[in-house]
Amino acid sequence: MLFRSAAVVAPCALRAAELTAAEKANLDLVTQFCQSFASRDMTKIAAFLAPDIVYRITDTSPSVKGPEAISRIKAYVERSTAIDFKILDSWARGSVVVNERIDAFTRPEGNVAYHLTGVFVVKNGKIVEWSDYSIR
């Protein structure tokens, strides 16, 4: 029997794919959405969300939809006297945007901060899904 040896191929450098215009727009939209929490203005915050938004506050919570989702977000905003979403890293692929954040809330009863990974789905210029996952 005759065997041919496989050619040895040197690994090539991997580079992140350039964002498409749509991916850049989605990434910018989610970044602006996260920044809007500093205003504590629910009109500004809700403007980024589709009316039937599906929202999951943590990986251990069930998702809520539409007006119930907006109410849940509003409750966090209203309980806080200051909010800061610090984005540590983010990327987009198609309609999906993922970011690593530290969300800090100043409240009368004390300050809290959460280290999270947020996963967002954007369609037609609105966030239609938002799920946060705790980084432990």
GROMACS .gro file of N, CA and C in nm, residues 56-63 72:
model
   27
   56ARG      N    1  -3.503   3.920   3.004
   56ARG     CA    2  -3.467   3.824   3.108
   56ARG      C    3  -3.360   3.889   3.194
   57ILE      N    4  -3.395   3.922   3.317
   57ILE     CA    5  -3.307   4.001   3.403
   57ILE      C    6  -3.183   3.923   3.446
   58THR      N    7  -3.195   3.793   3.467
   58THR     CA    8  -3.080   3.709   3.502
   58THR      C    9  -3.102   3.570   3.445
   59ASP      N   10  -2.996   3.494   3.442
   59ASP     CA   11  -3.005   3.357   3.389
   59ASP      C   12  -3.092   3.266   3.477
   60THR      N   13  -3.123   3.309   3.598
   60THR     CA   14  -3.205   3.227   3.687
   60THR      C   15  -3.350   3.275   3.693
   61SER      N   16  -3.383   3.377   3.615
   61SER     CA   17  -3.519   3.432   3.614
   61SER      C   18  -3.589   3.400   3.483
   62PRO      N   19  -3.721   3.380   3.489
   62PRO     CA   20  -3.794   3.361   3.363
   62PRO      C   21  -3.802   3.493   3.287
   63SER      N   22  -3.818   3.485   3.158
   63SER     CA   23  -3.829   3.606   3.077
   63SER      C   24  -3.969   3.665   3.091
   72ARG      N   25  -4.074   4.600   3.463
   72ARG     CA   26  -3.962   4.547   3.542
   72ARG      C   27  -3.840   4.638   3.531
   0.00000   0.00000   0.00000
